[in-house]
Short mmCIF file of C-alpha atoms and ligand atoms in Angstrom, two decimals:
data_model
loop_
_atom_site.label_atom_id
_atom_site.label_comp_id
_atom_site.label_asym_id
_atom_site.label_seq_id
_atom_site.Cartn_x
_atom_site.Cartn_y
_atom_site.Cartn_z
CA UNK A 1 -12.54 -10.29 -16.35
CA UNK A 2 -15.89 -11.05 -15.03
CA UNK A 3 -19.01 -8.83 -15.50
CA UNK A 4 -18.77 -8.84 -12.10
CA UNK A 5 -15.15 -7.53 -11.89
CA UNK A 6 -16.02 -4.82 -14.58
CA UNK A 7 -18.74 -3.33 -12.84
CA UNK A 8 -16.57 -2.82 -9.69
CA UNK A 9 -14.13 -1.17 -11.91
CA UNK A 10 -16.68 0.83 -13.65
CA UNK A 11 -18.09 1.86 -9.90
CA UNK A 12 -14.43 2.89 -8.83
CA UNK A 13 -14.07 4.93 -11.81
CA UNK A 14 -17.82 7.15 -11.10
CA UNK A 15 -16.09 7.05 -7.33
CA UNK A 16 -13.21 8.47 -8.90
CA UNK A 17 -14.54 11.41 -10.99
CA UNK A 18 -16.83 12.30 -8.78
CA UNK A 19 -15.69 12.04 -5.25
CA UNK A 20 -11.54 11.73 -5.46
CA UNK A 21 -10.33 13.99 -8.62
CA UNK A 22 -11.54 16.93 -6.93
CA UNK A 23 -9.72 16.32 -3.88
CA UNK A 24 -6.54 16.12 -5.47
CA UNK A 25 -5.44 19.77 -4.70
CA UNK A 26 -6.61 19.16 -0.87
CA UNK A 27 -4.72 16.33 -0.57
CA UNK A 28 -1.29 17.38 -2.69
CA UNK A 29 -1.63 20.52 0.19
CA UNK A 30 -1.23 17.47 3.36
CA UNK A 31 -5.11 17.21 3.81
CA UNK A 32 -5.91 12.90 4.88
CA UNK A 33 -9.21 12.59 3.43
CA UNK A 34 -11.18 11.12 6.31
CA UNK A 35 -14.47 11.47 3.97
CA UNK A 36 -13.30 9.33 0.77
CA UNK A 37 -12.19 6.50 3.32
CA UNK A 38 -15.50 6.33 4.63
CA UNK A 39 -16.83 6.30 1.57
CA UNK A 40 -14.86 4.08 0.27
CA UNK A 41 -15.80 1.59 3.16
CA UNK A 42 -19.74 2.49 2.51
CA UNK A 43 -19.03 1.36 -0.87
CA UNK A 44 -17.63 -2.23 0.09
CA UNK A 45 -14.58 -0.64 -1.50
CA UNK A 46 -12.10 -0.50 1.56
CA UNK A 47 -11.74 -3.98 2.36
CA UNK A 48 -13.05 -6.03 -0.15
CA UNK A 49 -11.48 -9.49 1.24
CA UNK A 50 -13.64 -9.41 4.36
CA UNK A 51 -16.76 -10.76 4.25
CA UNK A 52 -20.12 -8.16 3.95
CA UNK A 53 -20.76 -9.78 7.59
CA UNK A 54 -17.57 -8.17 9.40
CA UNK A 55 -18.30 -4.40 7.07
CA UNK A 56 -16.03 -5.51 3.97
CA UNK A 57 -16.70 -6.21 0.40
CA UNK A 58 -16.57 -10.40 -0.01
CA UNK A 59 -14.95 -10.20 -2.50
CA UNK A 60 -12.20 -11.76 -4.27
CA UNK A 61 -8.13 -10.88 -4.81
CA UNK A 62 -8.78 -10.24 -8.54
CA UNK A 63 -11.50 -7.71 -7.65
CA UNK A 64 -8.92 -5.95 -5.00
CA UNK A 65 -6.56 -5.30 -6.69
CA UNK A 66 -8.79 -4.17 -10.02
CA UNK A 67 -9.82 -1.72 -7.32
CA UNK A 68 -6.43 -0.39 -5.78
CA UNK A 69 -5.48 0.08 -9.79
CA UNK A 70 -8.22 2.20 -10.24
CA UNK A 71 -7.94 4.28 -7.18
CA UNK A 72 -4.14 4.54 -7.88
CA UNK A 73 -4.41 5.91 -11.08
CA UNK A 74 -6.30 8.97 -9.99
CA UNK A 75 -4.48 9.19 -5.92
CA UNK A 76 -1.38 6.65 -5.13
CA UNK A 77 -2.27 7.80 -1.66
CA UNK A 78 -5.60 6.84 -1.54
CA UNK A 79 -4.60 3.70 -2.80
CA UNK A 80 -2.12 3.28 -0.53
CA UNK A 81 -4.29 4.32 2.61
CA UNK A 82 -7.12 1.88 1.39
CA UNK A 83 -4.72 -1.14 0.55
CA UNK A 84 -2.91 -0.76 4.09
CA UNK A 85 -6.23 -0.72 6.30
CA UNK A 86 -7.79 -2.74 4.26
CA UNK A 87 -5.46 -5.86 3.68
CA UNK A 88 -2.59 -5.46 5.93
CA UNK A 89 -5.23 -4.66 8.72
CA UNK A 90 -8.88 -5.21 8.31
CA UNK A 91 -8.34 -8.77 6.69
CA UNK A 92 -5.67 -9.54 8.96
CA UNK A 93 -7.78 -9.00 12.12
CA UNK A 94 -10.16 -11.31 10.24
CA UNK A 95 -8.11 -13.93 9.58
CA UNK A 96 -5.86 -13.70 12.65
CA UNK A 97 -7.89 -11.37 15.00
CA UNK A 98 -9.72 -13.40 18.53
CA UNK A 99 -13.69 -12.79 18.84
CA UNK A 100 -13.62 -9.56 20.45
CA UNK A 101 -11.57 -7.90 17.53
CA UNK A 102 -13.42 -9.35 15.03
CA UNK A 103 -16.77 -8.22 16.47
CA UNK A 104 -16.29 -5.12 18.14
CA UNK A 105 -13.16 -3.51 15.89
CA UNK A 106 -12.92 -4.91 12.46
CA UNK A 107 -16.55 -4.24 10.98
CA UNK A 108 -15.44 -0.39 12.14
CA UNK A 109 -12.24 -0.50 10.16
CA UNK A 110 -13.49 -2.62 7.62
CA UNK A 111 -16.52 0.13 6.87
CA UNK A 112 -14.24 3.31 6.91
CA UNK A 113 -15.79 4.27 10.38
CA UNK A 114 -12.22 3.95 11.96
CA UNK A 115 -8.64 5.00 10.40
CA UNK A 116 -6.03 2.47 11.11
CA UNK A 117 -2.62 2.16 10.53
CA UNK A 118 0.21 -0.75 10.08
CA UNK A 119 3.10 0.40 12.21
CA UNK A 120 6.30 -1.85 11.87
CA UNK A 121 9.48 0.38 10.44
CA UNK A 122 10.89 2.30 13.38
CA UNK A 123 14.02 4.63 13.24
CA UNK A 124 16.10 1.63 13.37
CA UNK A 125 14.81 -0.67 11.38
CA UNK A 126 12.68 -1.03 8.61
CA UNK A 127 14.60 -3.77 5.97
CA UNK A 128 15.35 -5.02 9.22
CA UNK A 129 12.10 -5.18 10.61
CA UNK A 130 12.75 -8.26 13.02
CA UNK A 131 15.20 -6.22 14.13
CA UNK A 132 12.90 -3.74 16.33
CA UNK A 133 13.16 -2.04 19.63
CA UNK A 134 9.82 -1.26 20.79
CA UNK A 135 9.39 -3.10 23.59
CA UNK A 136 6.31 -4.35 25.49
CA UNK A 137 6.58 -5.36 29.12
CA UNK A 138 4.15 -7.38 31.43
CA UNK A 139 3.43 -5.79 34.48
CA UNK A 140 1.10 -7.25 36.07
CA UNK A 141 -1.74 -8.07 34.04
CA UNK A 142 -0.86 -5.16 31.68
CA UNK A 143 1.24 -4.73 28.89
CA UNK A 144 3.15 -1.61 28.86
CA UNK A 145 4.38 -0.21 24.95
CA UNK A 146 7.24 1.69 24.79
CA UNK A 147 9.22 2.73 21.29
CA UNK A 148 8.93 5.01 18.21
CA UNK A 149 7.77 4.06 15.17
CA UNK A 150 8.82 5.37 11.48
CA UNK A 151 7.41 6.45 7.97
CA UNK A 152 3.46 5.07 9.59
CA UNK A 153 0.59 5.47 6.51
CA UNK A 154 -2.26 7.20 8.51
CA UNK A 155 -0.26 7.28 11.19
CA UNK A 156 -1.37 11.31 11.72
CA UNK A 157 -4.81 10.27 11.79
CA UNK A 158 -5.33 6.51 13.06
CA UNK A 159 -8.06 5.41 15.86
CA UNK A 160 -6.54 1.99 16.12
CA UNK A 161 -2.92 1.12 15.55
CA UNK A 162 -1.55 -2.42 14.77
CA UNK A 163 1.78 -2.31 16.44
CA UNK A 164 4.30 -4.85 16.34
CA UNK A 165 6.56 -4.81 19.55
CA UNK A 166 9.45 -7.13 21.08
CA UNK A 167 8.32 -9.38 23.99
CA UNK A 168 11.54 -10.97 24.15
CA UNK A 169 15.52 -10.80 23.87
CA UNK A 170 16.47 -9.03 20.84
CA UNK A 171 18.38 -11.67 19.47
CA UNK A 172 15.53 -14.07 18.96
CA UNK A 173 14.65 -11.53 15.94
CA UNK A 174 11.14 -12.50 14.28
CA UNK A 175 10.36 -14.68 17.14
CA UNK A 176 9.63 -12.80 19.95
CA UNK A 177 7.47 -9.95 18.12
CA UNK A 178 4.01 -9.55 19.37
CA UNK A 179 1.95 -7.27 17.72
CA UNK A 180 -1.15 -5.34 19.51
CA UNK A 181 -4.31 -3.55 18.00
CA UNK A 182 -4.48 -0.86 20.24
CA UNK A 183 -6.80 2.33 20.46
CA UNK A 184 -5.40 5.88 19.89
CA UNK A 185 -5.02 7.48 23.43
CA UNK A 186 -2.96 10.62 24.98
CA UNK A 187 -0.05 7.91 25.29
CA UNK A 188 0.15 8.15 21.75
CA UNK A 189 2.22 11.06 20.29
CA UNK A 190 2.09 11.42 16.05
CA UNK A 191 4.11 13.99 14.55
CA UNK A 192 3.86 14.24 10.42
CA UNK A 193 6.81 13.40 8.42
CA UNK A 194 7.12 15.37 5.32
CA UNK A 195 7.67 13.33 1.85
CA UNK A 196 8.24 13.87 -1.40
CA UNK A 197 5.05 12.21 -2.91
CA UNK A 198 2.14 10.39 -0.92
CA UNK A 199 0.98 13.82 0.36
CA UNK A 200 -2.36 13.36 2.13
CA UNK A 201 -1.62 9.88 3.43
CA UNK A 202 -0.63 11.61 6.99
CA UNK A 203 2.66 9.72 7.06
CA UNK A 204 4.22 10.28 10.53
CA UNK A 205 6.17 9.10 13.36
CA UNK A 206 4.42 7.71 15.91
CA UNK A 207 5.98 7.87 19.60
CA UNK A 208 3.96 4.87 22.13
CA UNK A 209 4.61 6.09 25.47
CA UNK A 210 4.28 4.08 28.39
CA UNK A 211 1.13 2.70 26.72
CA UNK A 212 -1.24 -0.01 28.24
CA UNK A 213 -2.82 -3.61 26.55
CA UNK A 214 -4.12 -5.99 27.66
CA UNK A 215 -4.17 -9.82 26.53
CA UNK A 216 -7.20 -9.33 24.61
CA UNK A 217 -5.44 -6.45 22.81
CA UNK A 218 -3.02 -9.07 20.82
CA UNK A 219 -3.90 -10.26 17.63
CA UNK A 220 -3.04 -13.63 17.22
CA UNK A 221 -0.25 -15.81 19.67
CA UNK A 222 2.47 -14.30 22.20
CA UNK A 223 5.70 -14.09 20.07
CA UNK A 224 3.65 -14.76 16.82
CA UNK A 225 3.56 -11.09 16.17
CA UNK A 226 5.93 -11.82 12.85
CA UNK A 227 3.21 -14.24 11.18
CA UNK A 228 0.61 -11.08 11.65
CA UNK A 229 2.88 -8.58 9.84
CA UNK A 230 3.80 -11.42 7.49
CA UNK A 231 0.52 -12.28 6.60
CA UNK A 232 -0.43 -8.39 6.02
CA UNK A 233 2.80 -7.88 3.89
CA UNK A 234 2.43 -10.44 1.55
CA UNK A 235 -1.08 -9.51 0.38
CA UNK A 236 0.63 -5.85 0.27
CA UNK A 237 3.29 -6.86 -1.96
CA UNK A 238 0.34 -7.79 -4.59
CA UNK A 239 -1.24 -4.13 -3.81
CA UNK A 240 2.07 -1.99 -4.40
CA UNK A 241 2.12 -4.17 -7.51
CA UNK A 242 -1.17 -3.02 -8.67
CA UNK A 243 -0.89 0.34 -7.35
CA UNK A 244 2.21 0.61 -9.71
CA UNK A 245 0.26 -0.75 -12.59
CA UNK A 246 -2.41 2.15 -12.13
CA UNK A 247 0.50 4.70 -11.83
CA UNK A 248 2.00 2.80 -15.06
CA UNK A 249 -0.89 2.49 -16.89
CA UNK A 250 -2.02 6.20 -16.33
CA UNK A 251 1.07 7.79 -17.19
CA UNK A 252 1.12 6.20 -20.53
CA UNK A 253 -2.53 7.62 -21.00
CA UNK A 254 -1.80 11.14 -20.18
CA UNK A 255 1.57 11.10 -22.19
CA UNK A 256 -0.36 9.39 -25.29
CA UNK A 257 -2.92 11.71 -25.39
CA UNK A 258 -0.88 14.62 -24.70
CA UNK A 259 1.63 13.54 -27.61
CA UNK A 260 -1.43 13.24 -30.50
CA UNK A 261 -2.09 16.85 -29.25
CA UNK A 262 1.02 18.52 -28.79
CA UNK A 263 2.92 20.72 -31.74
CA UNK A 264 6.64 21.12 -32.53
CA UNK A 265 8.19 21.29 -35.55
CA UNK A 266 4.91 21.53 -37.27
CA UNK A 267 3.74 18.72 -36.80
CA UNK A 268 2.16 16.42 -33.61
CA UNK A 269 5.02 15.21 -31.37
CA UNK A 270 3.44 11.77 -31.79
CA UNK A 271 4.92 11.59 -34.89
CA UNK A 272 8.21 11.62 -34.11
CA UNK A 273 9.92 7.91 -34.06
CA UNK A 274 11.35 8.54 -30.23
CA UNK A 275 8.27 9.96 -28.94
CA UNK A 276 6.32 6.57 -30.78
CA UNK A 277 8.90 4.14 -29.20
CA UNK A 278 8.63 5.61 -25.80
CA UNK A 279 4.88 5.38 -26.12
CA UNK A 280 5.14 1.71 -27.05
CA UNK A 281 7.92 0.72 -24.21
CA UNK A 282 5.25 2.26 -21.82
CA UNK A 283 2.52 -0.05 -22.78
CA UNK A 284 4.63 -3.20 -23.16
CA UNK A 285 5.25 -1.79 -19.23
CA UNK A 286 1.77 -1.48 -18.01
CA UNK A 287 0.82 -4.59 -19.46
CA UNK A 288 3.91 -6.86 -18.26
CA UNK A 289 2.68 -5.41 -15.08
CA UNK A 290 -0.67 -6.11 -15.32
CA UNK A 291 -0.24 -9.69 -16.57
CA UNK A 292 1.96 -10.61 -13.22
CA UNK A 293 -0.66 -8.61 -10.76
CA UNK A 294 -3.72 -10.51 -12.24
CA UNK A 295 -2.02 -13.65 -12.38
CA UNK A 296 -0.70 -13.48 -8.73
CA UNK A 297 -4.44 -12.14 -7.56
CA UNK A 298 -5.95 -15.24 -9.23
CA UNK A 299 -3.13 -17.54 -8.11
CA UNK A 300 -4.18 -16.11 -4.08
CA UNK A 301 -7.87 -16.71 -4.99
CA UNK A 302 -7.14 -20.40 -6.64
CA UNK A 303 -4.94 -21.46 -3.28
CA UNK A 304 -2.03 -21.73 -5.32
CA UNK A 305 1.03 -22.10 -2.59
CA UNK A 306 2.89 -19.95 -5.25
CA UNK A 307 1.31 -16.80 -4.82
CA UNK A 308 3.83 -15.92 -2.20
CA UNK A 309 6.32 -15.84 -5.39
CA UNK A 310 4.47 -14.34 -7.72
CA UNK A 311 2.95 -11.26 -5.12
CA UNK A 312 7.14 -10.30 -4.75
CA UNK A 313 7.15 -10.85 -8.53
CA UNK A 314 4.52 -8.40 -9.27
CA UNK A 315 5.32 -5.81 -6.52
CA UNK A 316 9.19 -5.41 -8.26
CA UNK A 317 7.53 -5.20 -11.67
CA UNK A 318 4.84 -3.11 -10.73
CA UNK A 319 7.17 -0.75 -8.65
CA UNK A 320 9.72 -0.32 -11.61
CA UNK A 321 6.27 -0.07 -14.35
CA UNK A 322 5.19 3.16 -12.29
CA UNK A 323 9.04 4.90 -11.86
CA UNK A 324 9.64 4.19 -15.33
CA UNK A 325 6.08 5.46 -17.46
CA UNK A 326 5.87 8.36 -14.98
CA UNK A 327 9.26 9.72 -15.83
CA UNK A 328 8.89 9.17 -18.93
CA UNK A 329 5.43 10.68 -19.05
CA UNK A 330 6.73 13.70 -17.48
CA UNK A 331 9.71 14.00 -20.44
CA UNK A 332 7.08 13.40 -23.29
CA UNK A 333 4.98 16.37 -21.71
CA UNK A 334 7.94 18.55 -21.38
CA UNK A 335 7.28 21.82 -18.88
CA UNK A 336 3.92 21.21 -18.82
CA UNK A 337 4.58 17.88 -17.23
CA UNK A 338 7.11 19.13 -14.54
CA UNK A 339 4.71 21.88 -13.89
CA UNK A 340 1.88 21.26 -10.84
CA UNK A 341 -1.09 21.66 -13.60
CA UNK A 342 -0.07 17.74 -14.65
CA UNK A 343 -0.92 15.13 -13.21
CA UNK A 344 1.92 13.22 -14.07
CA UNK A 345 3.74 15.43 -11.93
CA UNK A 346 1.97 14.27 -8.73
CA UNK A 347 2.33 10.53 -10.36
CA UNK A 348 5.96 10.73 -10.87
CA UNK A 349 6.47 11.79 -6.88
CA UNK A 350 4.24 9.24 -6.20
CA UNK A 351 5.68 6.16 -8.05
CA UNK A 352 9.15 6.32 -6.39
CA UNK A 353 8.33 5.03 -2.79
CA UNK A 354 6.44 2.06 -4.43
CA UNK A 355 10.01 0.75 -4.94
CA UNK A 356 10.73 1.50 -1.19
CA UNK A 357 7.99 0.80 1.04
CA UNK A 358 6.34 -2.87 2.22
CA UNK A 359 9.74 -4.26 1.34
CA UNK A 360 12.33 -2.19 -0.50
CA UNK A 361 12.70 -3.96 -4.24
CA UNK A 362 16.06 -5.29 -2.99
CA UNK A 363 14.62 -6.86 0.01
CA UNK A 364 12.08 -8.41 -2.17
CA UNK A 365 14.77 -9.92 -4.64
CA UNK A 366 16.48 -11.47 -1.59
CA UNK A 367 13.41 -13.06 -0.68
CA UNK A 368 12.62 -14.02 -4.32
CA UNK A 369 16.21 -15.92 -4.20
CA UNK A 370 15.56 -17.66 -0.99
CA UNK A 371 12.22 -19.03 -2.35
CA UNK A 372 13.40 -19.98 -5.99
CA UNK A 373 16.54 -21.35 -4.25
CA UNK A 374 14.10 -23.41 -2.37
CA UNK A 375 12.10 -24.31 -5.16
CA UNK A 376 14.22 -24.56 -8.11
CA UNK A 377 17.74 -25.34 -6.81
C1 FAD B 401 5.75 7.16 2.34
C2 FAD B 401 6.09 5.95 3.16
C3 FAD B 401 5.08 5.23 3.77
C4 FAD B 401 5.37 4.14 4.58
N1 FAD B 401 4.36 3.49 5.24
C5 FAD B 401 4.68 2.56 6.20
C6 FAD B 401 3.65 2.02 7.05
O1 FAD B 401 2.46 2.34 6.94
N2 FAD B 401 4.03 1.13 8.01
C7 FAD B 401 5.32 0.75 8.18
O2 FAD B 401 5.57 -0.05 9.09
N3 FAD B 401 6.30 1.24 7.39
C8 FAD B 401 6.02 2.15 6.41
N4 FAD B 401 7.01 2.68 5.62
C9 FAD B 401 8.40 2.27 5.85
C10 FAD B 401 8.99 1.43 4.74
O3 FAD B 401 8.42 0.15 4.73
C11 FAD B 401 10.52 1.41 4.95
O4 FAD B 401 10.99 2.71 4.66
C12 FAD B 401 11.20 0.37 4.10
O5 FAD B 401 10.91 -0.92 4.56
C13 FAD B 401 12.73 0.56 4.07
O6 FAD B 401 13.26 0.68 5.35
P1 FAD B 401 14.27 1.87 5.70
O7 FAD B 401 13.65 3.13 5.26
O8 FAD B 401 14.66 1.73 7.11
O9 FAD B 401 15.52 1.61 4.76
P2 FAD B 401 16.81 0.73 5.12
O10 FAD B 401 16.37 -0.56 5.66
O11 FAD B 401 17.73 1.56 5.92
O12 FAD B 401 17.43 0.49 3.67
C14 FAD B 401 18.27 1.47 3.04
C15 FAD B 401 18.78 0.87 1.72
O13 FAD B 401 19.57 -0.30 2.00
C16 FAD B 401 19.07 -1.41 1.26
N5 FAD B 401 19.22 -2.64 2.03
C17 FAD B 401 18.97 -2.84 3.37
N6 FAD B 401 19.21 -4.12 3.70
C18 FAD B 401 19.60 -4.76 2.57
C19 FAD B 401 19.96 -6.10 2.26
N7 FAD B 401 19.95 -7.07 3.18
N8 FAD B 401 20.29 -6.41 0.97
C20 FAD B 401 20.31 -5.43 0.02
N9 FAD B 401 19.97 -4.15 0.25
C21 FAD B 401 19.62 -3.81 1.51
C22 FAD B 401 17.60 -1.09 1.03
O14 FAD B 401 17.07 -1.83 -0.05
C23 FAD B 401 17.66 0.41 0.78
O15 FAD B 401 18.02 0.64 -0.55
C24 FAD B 401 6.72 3.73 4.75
C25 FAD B 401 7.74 4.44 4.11
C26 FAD B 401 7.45 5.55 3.34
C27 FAD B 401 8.59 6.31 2.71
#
């Protein structure tokens, strides 16, 4: 790590204790915290891939993802609202985004000024994402958006939505997807969905009624729509990955501490052998994670063509790291860490959609197959 890298982490960290621990309670009660994304983007913290010029951080991979660790060890949803509008969106309109985007949109998203949200899954479909239904027509010079979208991060709260929507036959799949950055407006209907962790992240359905774009409105080609949400997904992959390594790494914190501390028997739990070997699986977890996250992030930031590989890699291992050292971080605490006063409590909710969303983990073994089939075989 540089000293450069270590500073960021050690200015996430102040960010943390000061501005996002004492939200917690707001957010666990279904408040979206408007302010911390602001400040996050004020901070160069949002969207660190995008250059200072456009309102992000110019940073590199290695530095985002020390910095959706961080965040994700104190709020999985805050990491998960930052790593969506920052990668999948912010440095997608930047790499894939025409002038007016890039000028007149990004540097808002980019800086926190503007919520966005990625919105792909609908009822139908989310493994099957080139499987969607919403539709846009041309008519006229207009394109007209019509469908319902599922599960959408920010969704509740977004001022620009990057919607993916069929401009073709449904059985051309992937290749007739076009996807649209397109303002909120009364067209747009968002109705909250209520989950079982992620609370603050305004997760909702979003309904696009007879809504209008034009051709500056798509980001990047006519029927390319699937290279956009591509392109965002794979550089999410990496960010579940190290959102599950904060979540891992966390847990086996709390329980470690909690363990030195805690009586039974007469003695600290610590010092029972189970309690010792749990402790010990945890870390050999967090750091397995850890070792594939980095490794991908400096693959991405070397040009290696196998980060694609090693971004699935880490987001299975990082997924299974958080489900794994938060349930087991709730069992060393006992009540105390079922009850709301833990934090491992929120953590464990948390970890279990990391295996689910931007790719279920068995979507992401198919596609680690297909590649190492391609590769290796
Ligand atoms: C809290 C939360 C936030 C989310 N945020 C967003 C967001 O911001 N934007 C967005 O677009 N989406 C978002 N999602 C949606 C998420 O990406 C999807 O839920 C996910 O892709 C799975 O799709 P599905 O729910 O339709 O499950 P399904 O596709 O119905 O899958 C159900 C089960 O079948 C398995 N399965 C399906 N196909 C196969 C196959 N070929 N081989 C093996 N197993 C298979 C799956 O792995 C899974 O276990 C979010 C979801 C949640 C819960």
């Amino acid at each position: 790590m540089s000293a450069e890298i270590q500073l960021i982490r050690k200015t996430v960290r102040e960010f943390v204790d000061s501005a996002v621990l004492p939200q917690i309670k707001k957010m666990e009660a279904g408040e979206y915290p408007r302010d911390l994304v602001k400040k996050l983007g004020e901070l160069g913290l949002l969207a660190p891939l995008v250059p200072a010029e456009y309102g992000g951080g110019s940073a590199d991979t290695l530095t985002q993802v020390v910095i959706i660790e961080e965040l994700a060890r104190a709020s999985p949803a805050l990491a998960t609202i930052a790593e969506i509008q920052g990668s999948m969106i912010a440095h997608n309109i930047y790499e894939l985004g025409n002038k007016r985007q890039k000028e007149e949109i990004l540097p808002k998203i980019a800086a926190g000024d503007y919520v966005a949200a990625f919105a792909l899954s609908e009822p139908c479909c989310g493994s099957d994402a080139a499987a969607i239904e919403t539709r846009a027509e041309k008519v006229g010079r207009e394109w007209v958006l019509n469908g319902t979208k599922m599960w959408i991060t920010s969704g509740l709260h977004a001022d620009y939505y990057l919607v993916f929507a069929r401009t073709g036959p449904r059985e051309a799949r992937h290749r007739a997807i076009t996807s649209f950055l397109i303002p909120r407006s009364s067209c747009i209907e968002a109705t909250p969905i209520e989950v079982m962790g992620m609370h603050g992240s305004g997760t909702a359905e979003v309904k696009f009624n007879n809504c209008r774009a034009g051709d500056d409105d798509v980001v990047g080609e006519v029927n390319g729509g699937w290279r956009v949400a591509m392109n965002g997904i794979n550089l999410g992959r990496l960010n579940v990955g190290a959102l599950g390594l904060g979540i891992a790494e966390e847990s086996f914190i709390q329980a470690f501490k909690y363990a030195k501390k805690r009586v039974a028997f007469g003695r600290p739990i610590s010092e029972f052998q189970i309690i010792q070997h749990y402790l010990a699986e945890m870390y050999i977890k967090a750091e397995a994670a850890r070792s594939v996250v980095y490794t991908a992030a400096k693959m991405r930031d070397g040009g290696d063509p196998q980060f694609v590989l090693y971004a699935q890699a880490a987001k299975v291992l990082g997924s299974r790291a958080a489900v794994e050292n938060s349930r087991l971080a709730v069992q060393i605490m006992g009540g105390f860490g079922y009850s709301k006063d833990a934090h491992v409590e929120m953590l464990y909710r948390d970890a279990k959609v990391t295996e689910i969303y931007e790719g279920t983990n068995e979507i992401i073994l198919n596609t680690l197959f297909k590649f190492l089939d391609r590769e290796v075989g």
